[in-house]
Coordinates of C-alpha atoms (C1' of nucleotides) in Angstrom, one line a residue:
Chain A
X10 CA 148.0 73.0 144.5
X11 CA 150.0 75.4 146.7
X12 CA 148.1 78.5 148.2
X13 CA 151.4 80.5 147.4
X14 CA 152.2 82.0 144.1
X15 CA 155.6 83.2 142.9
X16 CA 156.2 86.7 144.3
X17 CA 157.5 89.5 141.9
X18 CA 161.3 90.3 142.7
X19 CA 160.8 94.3 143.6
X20 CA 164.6 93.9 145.0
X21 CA 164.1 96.6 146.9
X22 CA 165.3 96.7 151.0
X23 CA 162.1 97.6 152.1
X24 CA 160.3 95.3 154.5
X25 CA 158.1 92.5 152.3
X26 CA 155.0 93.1 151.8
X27 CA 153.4 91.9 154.8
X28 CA 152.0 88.9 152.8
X29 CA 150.3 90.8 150.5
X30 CA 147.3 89.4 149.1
X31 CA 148.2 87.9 145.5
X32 CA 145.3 87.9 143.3
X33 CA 141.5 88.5 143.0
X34 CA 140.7 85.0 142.2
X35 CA 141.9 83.6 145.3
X36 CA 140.6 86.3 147.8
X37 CA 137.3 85.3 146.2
X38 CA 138.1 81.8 146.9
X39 CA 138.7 81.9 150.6
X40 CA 135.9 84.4 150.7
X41 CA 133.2 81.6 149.4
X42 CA 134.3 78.9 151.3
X43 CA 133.6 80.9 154.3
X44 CA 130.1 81.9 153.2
X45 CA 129.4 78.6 151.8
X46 CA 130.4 77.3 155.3
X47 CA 128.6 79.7 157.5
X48 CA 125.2 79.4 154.8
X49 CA 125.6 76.4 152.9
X50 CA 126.1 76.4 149.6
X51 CA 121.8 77.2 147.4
X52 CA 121.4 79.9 150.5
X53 CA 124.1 81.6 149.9
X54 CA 123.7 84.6 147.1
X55 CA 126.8 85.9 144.9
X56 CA 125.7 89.0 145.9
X57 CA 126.7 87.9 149.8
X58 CA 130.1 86.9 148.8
X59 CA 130.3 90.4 146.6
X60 CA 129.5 92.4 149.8
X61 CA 132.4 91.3 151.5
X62 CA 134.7 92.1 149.0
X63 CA 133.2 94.9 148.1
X64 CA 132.6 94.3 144.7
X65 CA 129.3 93.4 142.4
X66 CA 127.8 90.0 142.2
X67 CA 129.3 89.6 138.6
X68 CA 132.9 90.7 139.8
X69 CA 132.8 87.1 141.5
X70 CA 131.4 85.5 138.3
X71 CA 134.1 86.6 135.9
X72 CA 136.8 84.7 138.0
X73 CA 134.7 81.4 137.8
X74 CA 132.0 81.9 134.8
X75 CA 128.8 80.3 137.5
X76 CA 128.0 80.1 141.0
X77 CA 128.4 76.4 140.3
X78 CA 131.9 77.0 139.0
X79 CA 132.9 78.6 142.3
X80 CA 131.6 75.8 144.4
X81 CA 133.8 72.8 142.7
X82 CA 137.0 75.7 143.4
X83 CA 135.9 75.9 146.6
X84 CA 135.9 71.9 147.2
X85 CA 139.2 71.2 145.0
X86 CA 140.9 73.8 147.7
X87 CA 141.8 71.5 150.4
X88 CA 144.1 72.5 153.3
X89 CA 145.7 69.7 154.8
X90 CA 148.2 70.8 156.1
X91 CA 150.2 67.2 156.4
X92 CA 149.5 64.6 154.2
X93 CA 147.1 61.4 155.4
X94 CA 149.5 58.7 156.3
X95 CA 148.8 55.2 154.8
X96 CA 148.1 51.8 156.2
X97 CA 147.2 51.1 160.0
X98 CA 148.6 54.9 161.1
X99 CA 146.1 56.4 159.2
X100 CA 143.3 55.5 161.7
X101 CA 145.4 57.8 164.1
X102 CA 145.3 60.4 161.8
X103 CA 141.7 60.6 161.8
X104 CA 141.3 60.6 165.3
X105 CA 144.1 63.9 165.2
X106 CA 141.9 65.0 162.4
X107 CA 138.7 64.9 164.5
X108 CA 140.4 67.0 166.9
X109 CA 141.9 69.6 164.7
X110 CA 138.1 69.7 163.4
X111 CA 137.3 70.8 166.6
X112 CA 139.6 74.1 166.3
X113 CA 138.6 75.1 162.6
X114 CA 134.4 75.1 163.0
X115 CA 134.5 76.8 159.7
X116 CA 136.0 74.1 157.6
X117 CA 134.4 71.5 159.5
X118 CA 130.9 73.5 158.6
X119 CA 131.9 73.3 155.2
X120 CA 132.3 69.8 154.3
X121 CA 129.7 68.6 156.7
X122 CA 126.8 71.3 155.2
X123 CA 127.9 70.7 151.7
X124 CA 128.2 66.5 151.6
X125 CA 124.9 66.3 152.9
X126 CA 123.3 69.1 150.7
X127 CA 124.9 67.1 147.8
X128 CA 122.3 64.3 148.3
X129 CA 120.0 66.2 146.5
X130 CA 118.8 66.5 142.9
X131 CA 120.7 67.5 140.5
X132 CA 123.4 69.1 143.0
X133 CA 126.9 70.0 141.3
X134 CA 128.7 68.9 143.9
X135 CA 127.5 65.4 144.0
X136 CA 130.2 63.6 142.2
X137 CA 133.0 65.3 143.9
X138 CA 131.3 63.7 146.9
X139 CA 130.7 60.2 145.4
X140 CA 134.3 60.1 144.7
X141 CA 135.2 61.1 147.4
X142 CA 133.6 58.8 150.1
X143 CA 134.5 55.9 147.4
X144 CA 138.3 56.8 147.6
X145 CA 138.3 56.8 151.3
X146 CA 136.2 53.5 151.7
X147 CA 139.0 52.0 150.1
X148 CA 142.0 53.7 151.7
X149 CA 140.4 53.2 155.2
X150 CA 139.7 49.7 154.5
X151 CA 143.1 48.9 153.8
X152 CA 144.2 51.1 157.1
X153 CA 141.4 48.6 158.9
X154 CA 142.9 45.8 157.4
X155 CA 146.8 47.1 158.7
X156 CA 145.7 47.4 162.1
X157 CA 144.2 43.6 162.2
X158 CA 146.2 40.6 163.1
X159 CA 147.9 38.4 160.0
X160 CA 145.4 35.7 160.5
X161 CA 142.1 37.8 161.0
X162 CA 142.7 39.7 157.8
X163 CA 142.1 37.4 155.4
X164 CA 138.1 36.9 156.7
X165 CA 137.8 40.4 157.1
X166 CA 138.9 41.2 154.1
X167 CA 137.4 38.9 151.8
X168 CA 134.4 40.4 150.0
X169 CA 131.1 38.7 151.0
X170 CA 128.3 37.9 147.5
X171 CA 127.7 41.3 148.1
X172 CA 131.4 42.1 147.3
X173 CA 131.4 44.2 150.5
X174 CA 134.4 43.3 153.2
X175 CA 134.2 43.2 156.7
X176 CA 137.2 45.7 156.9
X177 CA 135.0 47.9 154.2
X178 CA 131.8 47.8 156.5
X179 CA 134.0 49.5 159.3
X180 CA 135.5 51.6 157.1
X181 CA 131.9 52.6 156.0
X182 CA 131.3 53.1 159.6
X183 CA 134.2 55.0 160.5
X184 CA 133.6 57.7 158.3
X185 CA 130.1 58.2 158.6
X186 CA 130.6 58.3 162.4
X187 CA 133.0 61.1 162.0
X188 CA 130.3 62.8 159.2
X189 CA 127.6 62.8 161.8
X190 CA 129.4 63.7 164.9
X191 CA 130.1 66.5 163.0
X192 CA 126.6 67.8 162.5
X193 CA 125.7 66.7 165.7
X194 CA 128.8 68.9 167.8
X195 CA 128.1 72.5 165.6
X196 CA 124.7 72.0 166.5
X197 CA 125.5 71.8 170.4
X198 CA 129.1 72.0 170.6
X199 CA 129.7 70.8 173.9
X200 CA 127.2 67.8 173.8
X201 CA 130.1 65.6 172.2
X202 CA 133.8 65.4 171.5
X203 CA 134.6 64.3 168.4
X204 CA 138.1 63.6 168.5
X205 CA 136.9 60.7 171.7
X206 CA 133.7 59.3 169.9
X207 CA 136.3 58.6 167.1
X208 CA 138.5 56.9 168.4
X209 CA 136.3 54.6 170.5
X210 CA 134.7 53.7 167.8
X211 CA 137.8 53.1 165.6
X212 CA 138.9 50.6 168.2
X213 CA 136.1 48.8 169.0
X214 CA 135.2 48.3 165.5
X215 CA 139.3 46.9 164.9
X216 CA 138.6 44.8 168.0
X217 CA 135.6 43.3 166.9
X218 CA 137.3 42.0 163.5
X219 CA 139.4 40.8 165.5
X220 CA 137.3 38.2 167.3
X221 CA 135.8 35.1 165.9
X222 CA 132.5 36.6 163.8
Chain B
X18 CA 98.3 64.6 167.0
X19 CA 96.5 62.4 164.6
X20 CA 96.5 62.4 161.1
X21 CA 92.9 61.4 161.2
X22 CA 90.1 64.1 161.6
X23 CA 86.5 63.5 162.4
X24 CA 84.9 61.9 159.4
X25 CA 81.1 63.4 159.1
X26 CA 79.0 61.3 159.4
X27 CA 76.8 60.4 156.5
X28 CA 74.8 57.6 157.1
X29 CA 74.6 55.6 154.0
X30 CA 75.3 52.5 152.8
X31 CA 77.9 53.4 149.8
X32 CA 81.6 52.1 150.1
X33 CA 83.5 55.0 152.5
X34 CA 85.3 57.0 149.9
X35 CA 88.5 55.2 149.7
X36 CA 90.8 57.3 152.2
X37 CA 89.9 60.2 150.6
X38 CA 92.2 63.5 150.7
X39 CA 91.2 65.4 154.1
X40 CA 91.8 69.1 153.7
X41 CA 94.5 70.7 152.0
X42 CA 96.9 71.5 154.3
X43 CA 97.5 67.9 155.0
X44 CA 97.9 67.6 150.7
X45 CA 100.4 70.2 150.9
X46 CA 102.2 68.4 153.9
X47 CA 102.7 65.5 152.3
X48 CA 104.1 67.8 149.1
X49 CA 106.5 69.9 151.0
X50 CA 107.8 66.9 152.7
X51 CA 108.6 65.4 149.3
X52 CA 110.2 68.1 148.0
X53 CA 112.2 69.2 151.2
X54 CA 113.6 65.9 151.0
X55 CA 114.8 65.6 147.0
X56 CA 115.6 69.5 147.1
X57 CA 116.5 70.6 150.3
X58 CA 115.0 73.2 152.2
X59 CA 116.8 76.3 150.8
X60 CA 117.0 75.1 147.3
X61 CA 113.2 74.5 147.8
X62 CA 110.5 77.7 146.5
X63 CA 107.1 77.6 147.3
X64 CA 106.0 77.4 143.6
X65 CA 107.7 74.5 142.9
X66 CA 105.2 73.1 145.9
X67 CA 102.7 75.0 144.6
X68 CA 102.5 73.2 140.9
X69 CA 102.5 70.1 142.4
X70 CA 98.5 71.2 143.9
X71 CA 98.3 73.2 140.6
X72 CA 97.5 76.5 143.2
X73 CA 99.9 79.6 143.1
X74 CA 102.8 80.0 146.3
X75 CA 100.1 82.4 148.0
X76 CA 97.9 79.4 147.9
X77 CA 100.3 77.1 150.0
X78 CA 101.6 80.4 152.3
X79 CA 97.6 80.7 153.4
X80 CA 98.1 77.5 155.2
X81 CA 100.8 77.7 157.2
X82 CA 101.6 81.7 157.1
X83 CA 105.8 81.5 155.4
X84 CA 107.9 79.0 154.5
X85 CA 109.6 78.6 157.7
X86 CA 106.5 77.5 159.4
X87 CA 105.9 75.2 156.6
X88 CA 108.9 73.4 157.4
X89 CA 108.4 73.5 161.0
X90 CA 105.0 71.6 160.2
X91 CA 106.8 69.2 158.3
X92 CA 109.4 68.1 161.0
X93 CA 106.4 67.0 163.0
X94 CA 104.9 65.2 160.9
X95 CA 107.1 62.0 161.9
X96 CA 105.8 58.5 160.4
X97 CA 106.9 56.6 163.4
X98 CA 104.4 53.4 162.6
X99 CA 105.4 51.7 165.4
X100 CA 106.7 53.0 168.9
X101 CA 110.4 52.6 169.7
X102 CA 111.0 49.8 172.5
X103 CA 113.1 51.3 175.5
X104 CA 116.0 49.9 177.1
X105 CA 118.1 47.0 175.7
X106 CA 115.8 45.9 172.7
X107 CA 115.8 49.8 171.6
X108 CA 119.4 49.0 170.0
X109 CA 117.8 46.4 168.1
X110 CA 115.2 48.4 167.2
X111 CA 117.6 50.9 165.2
X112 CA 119.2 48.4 163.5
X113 CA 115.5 48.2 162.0
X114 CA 115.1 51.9 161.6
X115 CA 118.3 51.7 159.6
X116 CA 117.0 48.9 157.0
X117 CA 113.5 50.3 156.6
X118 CA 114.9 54.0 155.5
X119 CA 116.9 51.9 152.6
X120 CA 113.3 51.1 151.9
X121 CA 111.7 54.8 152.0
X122 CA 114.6 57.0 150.6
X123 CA 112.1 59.9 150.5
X124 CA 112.1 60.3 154.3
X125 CA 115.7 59.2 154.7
X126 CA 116.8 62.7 152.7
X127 CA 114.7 64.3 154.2
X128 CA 116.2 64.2 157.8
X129 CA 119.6 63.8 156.3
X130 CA 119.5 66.5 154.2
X131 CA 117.2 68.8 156.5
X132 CA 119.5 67.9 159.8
X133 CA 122.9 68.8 158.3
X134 CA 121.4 72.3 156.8
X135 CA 120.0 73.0 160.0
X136 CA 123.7 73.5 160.9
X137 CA 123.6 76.3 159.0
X138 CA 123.5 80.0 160.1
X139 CA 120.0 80.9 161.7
X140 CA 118.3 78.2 160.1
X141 CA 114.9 77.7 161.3
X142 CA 115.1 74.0 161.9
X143 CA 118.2 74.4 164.1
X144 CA 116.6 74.4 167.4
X145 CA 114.3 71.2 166.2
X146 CA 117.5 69.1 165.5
X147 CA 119.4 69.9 168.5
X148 CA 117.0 69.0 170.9
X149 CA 116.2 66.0 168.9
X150 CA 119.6 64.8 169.0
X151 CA 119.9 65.8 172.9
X152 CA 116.8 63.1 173.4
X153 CA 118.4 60.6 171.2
X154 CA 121.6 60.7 172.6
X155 CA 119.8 60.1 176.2
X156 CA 117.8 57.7 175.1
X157 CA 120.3 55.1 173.4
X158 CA 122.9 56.0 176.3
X159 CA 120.1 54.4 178.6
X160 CA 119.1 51.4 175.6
X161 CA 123.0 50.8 176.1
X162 CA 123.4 50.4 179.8
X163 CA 120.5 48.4 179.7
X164 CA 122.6 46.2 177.5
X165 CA 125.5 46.5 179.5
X166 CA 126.8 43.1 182.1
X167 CA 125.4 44.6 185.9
X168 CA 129.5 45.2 186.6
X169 CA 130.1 46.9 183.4
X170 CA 127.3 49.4 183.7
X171 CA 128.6 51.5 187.0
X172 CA 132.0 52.7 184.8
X173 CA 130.7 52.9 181.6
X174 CA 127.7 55.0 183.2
X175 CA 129.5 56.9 185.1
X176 CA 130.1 60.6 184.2
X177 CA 133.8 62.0 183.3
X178 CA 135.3 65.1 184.5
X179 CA 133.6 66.6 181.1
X180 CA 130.2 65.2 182.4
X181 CA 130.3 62.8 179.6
X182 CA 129.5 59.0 180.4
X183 CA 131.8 56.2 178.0
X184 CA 128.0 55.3 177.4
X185 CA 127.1 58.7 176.2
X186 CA 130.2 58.7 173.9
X187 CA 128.5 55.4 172.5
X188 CA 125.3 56.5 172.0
X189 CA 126.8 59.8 169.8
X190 CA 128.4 57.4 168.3
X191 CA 125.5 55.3 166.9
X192 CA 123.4 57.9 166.3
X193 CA 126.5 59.5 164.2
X194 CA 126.6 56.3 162.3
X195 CA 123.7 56.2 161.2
X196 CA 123.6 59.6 159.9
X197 CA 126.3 59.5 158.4
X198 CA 125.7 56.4 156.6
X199 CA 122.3 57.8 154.8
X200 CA 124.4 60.6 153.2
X201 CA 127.3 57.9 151.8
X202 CA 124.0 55.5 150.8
X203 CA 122.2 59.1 149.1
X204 CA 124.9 59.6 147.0
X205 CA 125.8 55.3 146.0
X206 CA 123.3 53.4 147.5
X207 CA 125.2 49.8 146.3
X208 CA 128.3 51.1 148.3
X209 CA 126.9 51.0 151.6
X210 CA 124.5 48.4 153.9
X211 CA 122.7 50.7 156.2
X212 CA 121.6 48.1 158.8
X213 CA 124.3 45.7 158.6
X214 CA 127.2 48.8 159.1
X215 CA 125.0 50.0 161.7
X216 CA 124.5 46.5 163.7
X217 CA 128.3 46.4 163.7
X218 CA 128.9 49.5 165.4
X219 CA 126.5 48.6 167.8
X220 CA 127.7 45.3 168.7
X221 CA 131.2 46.6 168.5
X222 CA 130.8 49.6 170.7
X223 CA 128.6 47.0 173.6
X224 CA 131.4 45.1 173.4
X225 CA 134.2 46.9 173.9
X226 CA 132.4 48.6 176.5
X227 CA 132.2 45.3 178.5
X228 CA 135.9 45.3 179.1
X229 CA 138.3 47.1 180.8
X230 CA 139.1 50.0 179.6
Chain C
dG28 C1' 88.4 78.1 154.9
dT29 C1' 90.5 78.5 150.4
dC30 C1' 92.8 80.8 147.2
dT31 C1' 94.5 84.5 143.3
dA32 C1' 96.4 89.0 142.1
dT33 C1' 100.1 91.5 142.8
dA34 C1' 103.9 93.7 144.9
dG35 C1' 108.8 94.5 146.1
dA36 C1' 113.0 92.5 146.7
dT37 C1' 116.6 89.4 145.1
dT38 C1' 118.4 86.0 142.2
dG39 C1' 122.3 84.2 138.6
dA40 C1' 124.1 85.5 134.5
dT41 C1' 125.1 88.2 130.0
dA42 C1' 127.3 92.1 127.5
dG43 C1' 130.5 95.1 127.4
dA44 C1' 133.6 99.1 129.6
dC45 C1' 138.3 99.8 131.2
Chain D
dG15 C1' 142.8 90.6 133.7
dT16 C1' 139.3 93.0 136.4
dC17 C1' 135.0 94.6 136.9
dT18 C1' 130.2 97.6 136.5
dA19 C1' 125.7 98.2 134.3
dT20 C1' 121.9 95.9 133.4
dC21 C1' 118.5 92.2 132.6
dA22 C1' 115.0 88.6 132.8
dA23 C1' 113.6 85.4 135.9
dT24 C1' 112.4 84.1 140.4
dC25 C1' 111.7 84.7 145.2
dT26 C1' 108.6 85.3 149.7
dA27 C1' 104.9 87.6 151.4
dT28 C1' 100.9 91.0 151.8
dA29 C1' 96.2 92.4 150.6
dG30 C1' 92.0 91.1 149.5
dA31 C1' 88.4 88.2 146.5
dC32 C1' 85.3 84.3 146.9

DNA sequence: GTCTATAGATTGATAGAC
DNA sequence: GTCTATCAATCTATAGAC
């Protein structure tokens, strides 16, 4: 998973290489989720990516075999830089997430343009985002469920006939709030703070479930 | 605005044709619209709208000049059946809004796909979505005052140092919710309850905004 | 007002050179 | 391992027939 390969030992006194870059593959990589970003994913043309690495449309595909191919290496490269805490700290992390959002548009661009274009037909990228929202239902849930009182957890956490929880409603809500503030602040920017709206909501939803229903 | 053009008037005793098909643009509306909404704007080429009618692309350009104003055409064309209450009740009214879109999923992708790509580098729907989101947000900061104790309403109205009300924060808040929550029920529609998530924001967010802060 | 024929540019991907 | 030449399909849009 670690964006830095081993270095070939040129023992030499010289200064290093000023972090040289280390192969094609990954230049392309960084490269695509930029344009994917900026353009979204169907608008975006291998020759586009190609043009900035001044190469030919199937210089890109030889690294990944398909445009499709290059999106799910685009997705699997996450940079978090520090690991999500668990349990009730968690729900802090997001909020520090929603702020660090606010300093890397091109990321944040990313995920938001590509989730939502995965709710269409036949889109590759649809079950890396069905997996994804279902792992962090559950590992928000149990963050929601942390941050609640001993004797409030049980009724928020017991699944309803629906087999849906209380805690996994908010934790439903928590992330979708963070999804569409998202769109809503690279559209206009200033209109909202992300990192604010987050938290407020994060709270009032933990002191609702913590009131008599 | 209507949908409804003059009928001629014919004078004769047979059964009016039942609702029949006005004029083709309104046919290819009613097309685009469906297949902006399963495929996305970009994704989407004019013949695949055109063998729906069984016409060529030219055919569908004549109407409506390119494919950009084609889409804009179809953004306007909301199916609002019935008005949206103001003030207080307008909060209920969304609630609503979010159960009736698990009922129509067509225009539910639509906006949610169409919104998030509008994000998107000179898209052509960009302007459309930002000032629809700067009306919403208005509008449901107002619905939330309104629903606001008198004593409440002064602080949680009242504009920060960012120009930002806690009310305003709110009402990005809900509308984030709930478009967030239409891309997580795209993608696993069992996972998620669109109106039940998005009452307990609501009631959550009036709530904590009716104590101190 | 409605549409087809056609153009001109661009697309993703294969085959094969180095 | 890295990439270019090339192709067949597809794209939006113009010009003009009916």
């Amino acid at each position: 998973m670690s964006e830095t390969p081993p270095v070939p030992d040129t023992r030499n006194t010289a200064p290093p290489a000023p972090r040289r870059r280390v192969n094609r593959r990954d230049q392309i990589l960084r490269t695509a989720a930029e344009v994917f970003a900026t353009q979204g994913f169907h608008n975006t043309s291998l020759a586009d990516i190609a043009a900035m690495l001044d190469i030919t449309p199937a210089g890109v595909l030889h690294h990944f075999g398909s445009k499709t191919g290059l999106l799910t290496a685009v997705l699997e490269l996450r940079d978090d830089t520090e690991p999500a805490p668990e349990g009730g700290p968690m729900l802090d992390h997001l909020v520090t997430t929603a702020e660090r959002n606010s300093e890397r548009p091109g990321t944040t661009q990313l995920y938001a343009v590509l989730s939502a274009e995965s709710a269409t037909e036949n889109h590759p990228a649809q079950d890396w985002f069905r997996d994804r929202y279902t792992i962090l239902r559950r590992d928000i849930e149990g963050a929601v469920l942390d941050r609640l009182d001993p004797e409030h957890r049980g009724a928020a956490g017991a699944p309803g006939p629906d087999g849906r929880s209380a805690a996994g409603a908010a934790a439903a809500a928590v992330i979708a709030v963070m999804d569409g503030l998202q769109v809503q602040w690279l559209l206009d920017p200033e209109a909202v703070d992300m990192a604010e709206v987050t938290g407020l909501v994060i709270d009032a939803l933990v002191a609702r479930l913590s009131q008599e229903g």
